[in-house]
Each structure stands twice: as structure tokens, then as C-alpha cells.
Amino acid sequence: MKSKLILIEGLPGFGKTTTAQLVHEILTEMNMKSQLFLEGNPEHPADYEGVAFFQKSEFEELLSTYINFKDLLSQHVIKQDNNYFLQYRKIKNEYGSDFPDELLHAVAKNDVYELPLAQYRERITERWKQFTENALNGSETFVFDCCFIQNPVTMGMIKYGAKKEDVISYVIELATIVERLNPLLIYIEQNDLDHSFRKAVKERPKEWSDGFIEYYTNQGYGKKHNYKGVEGTLRVLEARREWEEEIFNRLTIAKKKVNNSLYHLHDYKYGLVEILSEYFHS
């Protein structure tokens, strides 16, 4: 059975997005049907991006508070038993100022990624189960950028300061869910974490680096260890690297490491071609 899921992982600035795009490109060149989903895609089939979660009573309270938008909200909510999912980013993109910022902020407080860790994990694992069932019935290979290891580690370790074993068990649970898709994990390494992160800070907008540093140092693991600024963020990233190394070693799905230290696109793509050719033609 060929793989129906390729998972791209690695630390920030290591080249996950580039790698995911290259993998999708290579699969297309191999005449294989492929769907690419990068980080932040609101259409992601196994993740929630810009989606708020409400229980029935919470959603009814939202409707009563914003009575003028009752029809709009009701038309766009997805109901699953007593759980209500509102794709508020898609609504905002479609309706613009007709979906006012006050309402946007009120809804965003219930974003799936703002839920308590146990509740978040429950919602995400259900999402992965739904995706797996759907993917089994199709002929396409899905390429996912960073939602398999990065998101659980970011939520568990970085945001909530959870125990390492709990985070590892969460990723292993996701791996168990998708194992019927014959997944392949491609994990990107860099020789110099310090250089790679500082390069990302220099090249990306200041808004990104400020937000990233705040997220990594003002909560969870970073706050517990009293880390500050770029240097503190690097300490958290070093710890995250160790956690992800342990996760990688304990996973039993097909997995490969690739090194992107040289940022040499042609040679890097050739290495990915070798991996995919071996995996899909074996």
C-alpha cells in the first residue's frame, strides 16, 4: 500500500514549509495525486485553524449576546452532537466588516487552541480520526506541514508546561490513529539551531519574532524556567529539540531524517526524491 500521508516536521526556521512544497512537487512529478496543506490553512482536514469550539449552552449564549448576528452564526456553525464548531476566520474573510472585530474577538476566545490541554487533545484526536476515515476512501496522498509533532509539543510543552511523557503519548496516539494510511514522517534537521533561529528572526517580519518569543517565554515551559528574550527562546527550542528527538525515536511509523543545513535547494530536493522514490516504489 502506498502512503496516503506524508508528515513534515522540524524546528522553526529549519525549512518545513519549503520541504512540504518540494515533497508535493516531487509527488506531482511522479504522477501521483497529492494535496498539500501548510501551516495556517483554514481548510486543513486534520487540524483546526481559525475555528472556535462551543458546547451547546455556550453557543446559545453567544447567539443571545449577539442577537443581530444570530442568522449569520447559525448558518456557519458545524454541529456534532452537543459540540459546535465555528470557522470564524473563514467567516471574517468572506464577510469582512459585516463580521465586526468585537464579535471576532469574542468568538476567538473559544479557539480550539485556547482550550484546556485535555479538551484540546480530545478535539484534535477526533479530527484526526475523521480525516483518517475520509482519506482511506480516496486515492490522494496528503502532505501535512508541522501539525503532527509541532502542534502537540507547542501546546503541551510550550503553552501549558505539560509533562514530557504526556506530550509523547499524545503524538504516539496520533500515529496510531493514522497508521492505516501508511504514513511517512520526514523530519528536518539543521546542524546549528542558534544560527537557524537567528536567521529566521532576521528574515521574517518583526511581528512574527516578537510574537514567537513572547509565546515561548511568557507561558508554560519558558515561564517555568524564567527564560527571556531571544536567548531564552533558544533555550526552550533546545529543550524542544530534545523532546522531539525522543518522540522521533519512539515512533514506529516509517520515518526519515533529512539535513537542510546547507540550504542548497537542488541537492536537498534530490535527497527528497531518493527518499520518496524508495518509499513509493518499494
Tab-separated table of C-alpha atoms in Angstrom:
chain	number	residue	atom	x	y	z
A	1	MET	CA	0.000	0.000	0.000
A	2	LYS	CA	1.391	3.371	-0.935
A	3	SER	CA	1.415	6.130	1.656
A	4	LYS	CA	-1.620	8.343	1.863
A	5	LEU	CA	0.027	10.715	4.328
A	6	ILE	CA	3.437	12.390	4.460
A	7	LEU	CA	4.205	14.338	7.621
A	8	ILE	CA	6.827	17.113	7.545
A	9	GLU	CA	8.299	18.122	10.898
A	10	GLY	CA	11.240	20.037	12.355
A	11	LEU	CA	12.017	23.127	14.404
A	12	PRO	CA	11.099	26.697	13.331
A	13	GLY	CA	13.373	28.014	10.602
A	14	PHE	CA	14.598	24.558	9.592
A	15	GLY	CA	12.671	24.541	6.301
A	16	LYS	CA	9.410	22.685	6.945
A	17	THR	CA	7.338	24.749	4.515
A	18	THR	CA	9.962	24.514	1.767
A	19	THR	CA	10.247	20.773	2.328
A	20	ALA	CA	6.488	20.246	2.235
A	21	GLN	CA	6.260	22.205	-1.013
A	22	LEU	CA	9.111	20.178	-2.522
A	23	VAL	CA	7.522	16.875	-1.483
A	24	HIS	CA	4.254	17.927	-3.098
A	25	GLU	CA	6.158	18.979	-6.226
A	26	ILE	CA	8.038	15.668	-6.381
A	27	LEU	CA	4.855	13.617	-5.964
A	28	THR	CA	3.262	15.597	-8.781
A	29	GLU	CA	6.310	14.891	-10.965
A	30	MET	CA	5.852	11.201	-10.098
A	31	ASN	CA	2.292	11.473	-11.472
A	32	MET	CA	0.770	10.945	-8.054
A	33	LYS	CA	-2.287	12.767	-6.764
A	34	SER	CA	-1.213	14.941	-3.881
A	35	GLN	CA	-2.791	17.555	-1.646
A	36	LEU	CA	-0.571	19.974	0.254
A	37	PHE	CA	-1.696	21.605	3.489
A	38	LEU	CA	0.671	24.138	5.016
A	39	GLU	CA	0.522	25.602	8.489
A	40	GLY	CA	-2.356	28.051	8.874
A	41	ASN	CA	-4.565	26.652	6.106
A	42	PRO	CA	-8.211	27.111	7.246
A	43	GLU	CA	-9.198	24.162	5.026
A	44	HIS	CA	-6.891	21.731	6.826
A	45	PRO	CA	-8.654	18.347	7.042
A	46	ALA	CA	-6.927	17.142	10.222
A	47	ASP	CA	-6.424	20.374	12.143
A	48	TYR	CA	-8.392	23.411	13.263
A	49	GLU	CA	-7.225	26.801	12.022
A	50	GLY	CA	-9.329	29.809	12.974
A	51	VAL	CA	-12.028	27.564	14.432
A	52	ALA	CA	-13.824	28.186	17.731
A	53	PHE	CA	-15.339	25.415	19.827
A	54	PHE	CA	-18.536	25.786	21.819
A	55	GLN	CA	-20.721	23.457	23.781
A	56	LYS	CA	-24.412	23.888	23.047
A	57	SER	CA	-25.101	26.169	26.020
A	58	GLU	CA	-22.071	28.340	25.212
A	59	PHE	CA	-23.152	28.786	21.601
A	60	GLU	CA	-26.697	29.669	22.640
A	61	GLU	CA	-25.260	32.295	24.983
A	62	LEU	CA	-23.189	33.714	22.106
A	63	LEU	CA	-26.317	33.962	19.931
A	64	SER	CA	-28.264	35.744	22.654
A	65	THR	CA	-25.404	38.191	23.247
A	66	TYR	CA	-25.008	38.985	19.544
A	67	ILE	CA	-28.639	38.690	18.511
A	68	ASN	CA	-28.127	40.782	15.362
A	69	PHE	CA	-25.715	38.133	14.048
A	70	LYS	CA	-27.770	35.112	15.040
A	71	ASP	CA	-28.580	34.075	11.477
A	72	LEU	CA	-25.002	34.545	10.258
A	73	LEU	CA	-23.541	32.499	13.103
A	74	SER	CA	-26.194	29.785	12.883
A	75	GLN	CA	-25.644	29.359	9.146
A	76	HIS	CA	-21.904	28.800	9.524
A	77	VAL	CA	-21.702	26.641	12.622
A	78	ILE	CA	-20.982	22.905	12.309
A	79	LYS	CA	-22.802	20.786	14.864
A	80	GLN	CA	-21.519	17.454	16.136
A	81	ASP	CA	-23.784	16.168	18.896
A	82	ASN	CA	-23.592	18.894	21.561
A	83	ASN	CA	-20.358	20.294	20.137
A	84	TYR	CA	-20.400	23.358	17.914
A	85	PHE	CA	-17.531	24.417	15.647
A	86	LEU	CA	-17.441	27.909	14.143
A	87	GLN	CA	-14.930	28.633	11.354
A	88	TYR	CA	-14.624	32.266	12.313
A	89	ARG	CA	-11.566	33.072	10.169
A	90	LYS	CA	-13.373	31.924	7.048
A	91	ILE	CA	-16.418	33.984	8.044
A	92	LYS	CA	-14.252	37.059	8.600
A	93	ASN	CA	-12.511	36.560	5.244
A	94	GLU	CA	-15.869	36.272	3.485
A	95	TYR	CA	-17.866	38.965	5.266
A	96	GLY	CA	-15.162	41.476	6.240
A	97	SER	CA	-16.596	44.414	8.193
A	98	ASP	CA	-20.002	42.737	8.288
A	99	PHE	CA	-18.398	40.425	10.833
A	100	PRO	CA	-17.230	43.093	13.315
A	101	ASP	CA	-13.998	42.848	15.278
A	102	GLU	CA	-15.846	42.853	18.599
A	103	LEU	CA	-17.645	39.658	17.612
A	104	LEU	CA	-14.464	38.210	16.127
A	105	HIS	CA	-12.589	38.692	19.398
A	106	ALA	CA	-15.467	37.263	21.431
A	107	VAL	CA	-15.549	34.138	19.257
A	108	ALA	CA	-11.744	33.792	19.123
A	109	LYS	CA	-11.628	33.370	22.918
A	110	ASN	CA	-13.081	29.915	22.262
A	111	ASP	CA	-10.499	28.997	19.627
A	112	VAL	CA	-9.671	25.295	19.729
A	113	TYR	CA	-6.066	26.243	20.501
A	114	GLU	CA	-7.171	28.172	23.577
A	115	LEU	CA	-8.945	25.190	25.130
A	116	PRO	CA	-7.539	23.450	28.227
A	117	LEU	CA	-4.976	20.855	27.144
A	118	ALA	CA	-7.093	17.750	27.776
A	119	GLN	CA	-10.070	19.237	25.937
A	120	TYR	CA	-7.856	20.403	23.067
A	121	ARG	CA	-6.327	16.944	22.739
A	122	GLU	CA	-9.783	15.351	22.639
A	123	ARG	CA	-10.968	17.688	19.881
A	124	ILE	CA	-7.819	17.217	17.780
A	125	THR	CA	-7.691	13.437	18.084
A	126	GLU	CA	-11.325	13.259	16.948
A	127	ARG	CA	-10.415	15.457	13.999
A	128	TRP	CA	-7.548	13.127	13.029
A	129	LYS	CA	-9.878	10.121	13.263
A	130	GLN	CA	-12.360	11.800	10.903
A	131	PHE	CA	-9.570	12.674	8.490
A	132	THR	CA	-8.190	9.135	8.506
A	133	GLU	CA	-11.579	7.610	7.688
A	134	ASN	CA	-12.062	10.048	4.812
A	135	ALA	CA	-8.525	9.625	3.460
A	136	LEU	CA	-8.823	5.845	3.415
A	137	ASN	CA	-11.607	6.121	0.850
A	138	GLY	CA	-9.614	8.361	-1.512
A	139	SER	CA	-6.659	7.884	-3.818
A	140	GLU	CA	-4.711	11.008	-2.886
A	141	THR	CA	-1.594	11.393	-0.781
A	142	PHE	CA	-1.798	14.223	1.753
A	143	VAL	CA	1.262	16.279	2.675
A	144	PHE	CA	0.983	17.936	6.089
A	145	ASP	CA	3.319	20.661	7.313
A	146	CYS	CA	4.055	20.621	11.074
A	147	CYS	CA	0.701	19.622	12.633
A	148	PHE	CA	1.710	16.108	13.739
A	149	ILE	CA	4.571	16.762	16.182
A	150	GLN	CA	4.912	20.541	16.336
A	151	ASN	CA	1.349	21.324	17.403
A	152	PRO	CA	1.163	18.769	20.241
A	153	VAL	CA	4.607	19.827	21.506
A	154	THR	CA	3.779	23.516	21.190
A	155	MET	CA	0.523	23.135	23.085
A	156	GLY	CA	1.731	20.628	25.655
A	157	MET	CA	5.255	21.823	26.361
A	158	ILE	CA	5.383	25.459	25.281
A	159	LYS	CA	1.892	26.668	26.217
A	160	TYR	CA	0.939	24.501	29.177
A	161	GLY	CA	4.227	23.146	30.532
A	162	ALA	CA	2.901	19.590	30.460
A	163	LYS	CA	4.978	16.562	31.379
A	164	LYS	CA	7.144	15.185	28.591
A	165	GLU	CA	5.627	11.717	28.791
A	166	ASP	CA	2.120	13.157	28.332
A	167	VAL	CA	3.209	15.012	25.204
A	168	ILE	CA	4.947	11.939	23.807
A	169	SER	CA	1.875	9.774	24.443
A	170	TYR	CA	-0.254	12.315	22.597
A	171	VAL	CA	1.904	12.157	19.455
A	172	ILE	CA	2.010	8.364	19.654
A	173	GLU	CA	-1.795	8.374	19.855
A	174	LEU	CA	-1.956	10.418	16.640
A	175	ALA	CA	0.479	7.992	14.992
A	176	THR	CA	-1.743	5.090	15.996
A	177	ILE	CA	-4.783	6.835	14.516
A	178	VAL	CA	-3.140	7.371	11.104
A	179	GLU	CA	-1.193	4.103	10.835
A	180	ARG	CA	-3.776	2.691	8.391
A	181	LEU	CA	-2.711	5.447	5.968
A	182	ASN	CA	0.817	4.003	5.874
A	183	PRO	CA	2.292	7.386	6.879
A	184	LEU	CA	5.834	8.584	6.244
A	185	LEU	CA	7.413	11.088	8.627
A	186	ILE	CA	10.143	13.309	7.187
A	187	TYR	CA	11.949	15.119	9.997
A	188	ILE	CA	14.195	18.058	9.097
A	189	GLU	CA	17.424	18.654	10.967
A	190	GLN	CA	19.885	21.549	10.996
A	191	ASN	CA	23.391	21.402	12.425
A	192	ASP	CA	23.232	24.841	14.049
A	193	LEU	CA	19.964	25.636	15.840
A	194	ASP	CA	21.241	29.012	17.049
A	195	HIS	CA	22.130	30.145	13.507
A	196	SER	CA	18.907	28.821	12.003
A	197	PHE	CA	16.662	30.577	14.518
A	198	ARG	CA	18.537	33.881	14.350
A	199	LYS	CA	18.344	33.648	10.545
A	200	ALA	CA	14.566	33.200	10.787
A	201	VAL	CA	14.285	36.170	13.164
A	202	LYS	CA	16.301	38.322	10.775
A	203	GLU	CA	14.401	37.313	7.638
A	204	ARG	CA	10.835	37.250	8.937
A	205	PRO	CA	8.691	40.234	9.984
A	206	LYS	CA	9.385	41.654	13.440
A	207	GLU	CA	5.771	40.919	14.334
A	208	TRP	CA	6.492	37.208	13.879
A	209	SER	CA	9.644	37.164	16.013
A	210	ASP	CA	8.105	39.280	18.793
A	211	GLY	CA	5.047	37.045	18.933
A	212	PHE	CA	7.148	33.884	18.805
A	213	ILE	CA	9.472	34.985	21.603
A	214	GLU	CA	6.557	36.068	23.786
A	215	TYR	CA	4.764	32.746	23.202
A	216	TYR	CA	7.891	30.749	24.056
A	217	THR	CA	8.945	32.636	27.177
A	218	ASN	CA	5.791	34.009	28.835
A	219	GLN	CA	3.963	30.739	29.479
A	220	GLY	CA	4.441	27.049	30.089
A	221	TYR	CA	7.982	25.696	29.852
A	222	GLY	CA	9.696	29.053	29.218
A	223	LYS	CA	7.970	30.839	32.088
A	224	LYS	CA	8.637	27.925	34.451
A	225	HIS	CA	12.365	28.228	33.713
A	226	ASN	CA	12.290	32.051	33.731
A	227	TYR	CA	13.646	32.332	30.188
A	228	LYS	CA	13.621	35.741	28.480
A	229	GLY	CA	14.169	37.207	25.013
A	230	VAL	CA	15.939	35.591	22.082
A	231	GLU	CA	18.423	33.767	24.311
A	232	GLY	CA	15.665	32.346	26.468
A	233	THR	CA	13.693	31.295	23.397
A	234	LEU	CA	16.753	29.431	22.141
A	235	ARG	CA	16.949	27.549	25.440
A	236	VAL	CA	13.314	26.486	25.042
A	237	LEU	CA	13.991	25.440	21.446
A	238	GLU	CA	16.954	23.361	22.558
A	239	ALA	CA	14.736	21.573	25.069
A	240	ARG	CA	12.039	21.148	22.432
A	241	ARG	CA	14.631	19.610	20.120
A	242	GLU	CA	15.459	17.003	22.783
A	243	TRP	CA	11.778	16.208	23.297
A	244	GLU	CA	11.190	15.824	19.574
A	245	GLU	CA	14.252	13.605	19.237
A	246	GLU	CA	12.784	11.288	21.837
A	247	ILE	CA	9.397	11.367	20.098
A	248	PHE	CA	11.031	10.539	16.767
A	249	ASN	CA	12.928	7.608	18.259
A	250	ARG	CA	9.819	6.162	19.899
A	251	LEU	CA	7.560	6.376	16.871
A	252	THR	CA	7.161	3.115	14.971
A	253	ILE	CA	5.791	4.570	11.719
A	254	ALA	CA	8.049	4.892	8.646
A	255	LYS	CA	10.397	7.818	9.247
A	256	LYS	CA	13.385	9.550	7.700
A	257	LYS	CA	15.625	12.405	8.794
A	258	VAL	CA	16.919	14.950	6.287
A	259	ASN	CA	19.525	17.621	6.883
A	260	ASN	CA	18.843	21.085	5.493
A	261	SER	CA	21.846	22.919	6.969
A	262	LEU	CA	23.254	23.993	3.608
A	263	TYR	CA	20.012	25.454	2.214
A	264	HIS	CA	21.086	24.117	-1.195
A	265	LEU	CA	17.721	23.644	-2.864
A	266	HIS	CA	18.806	21.458	-5.807
A	267	ASP	CA	20.762	18.956	-3.708
A	268	TYR	CA	18.121	18.994	-0.993
A	269	LYS	CA	15.364	18.206	-3.485
A	270	TYR	CA	17.449	15.368	-4.925
A	271	GLY	CA	17.710	13.828	-1.459
A	272	LEU	CA	13.941	14.037	-1.048
A	273	VAL	CA	13.464	12.445	-4.476
A	274	GLU	CA	15.597	9.492	-3.343
A	275	ILE	CA	13.540	9.045	-0.169
A	276	LEU	CA	10.185	9.255	-1.930
A	277	SER	CA	11.262	7.053	-4.826
A	278	GLU	CA	12.476	4.371	-2.442
A	279	TYR	CA	9.367	4.600	-0.309
A	280	PHE	CA	6.771	4.673	-3.066
A	281	HIS	CA	8.453	2.130	-5.336
A	282	SER	CA	9.405	-0.388	-2.690
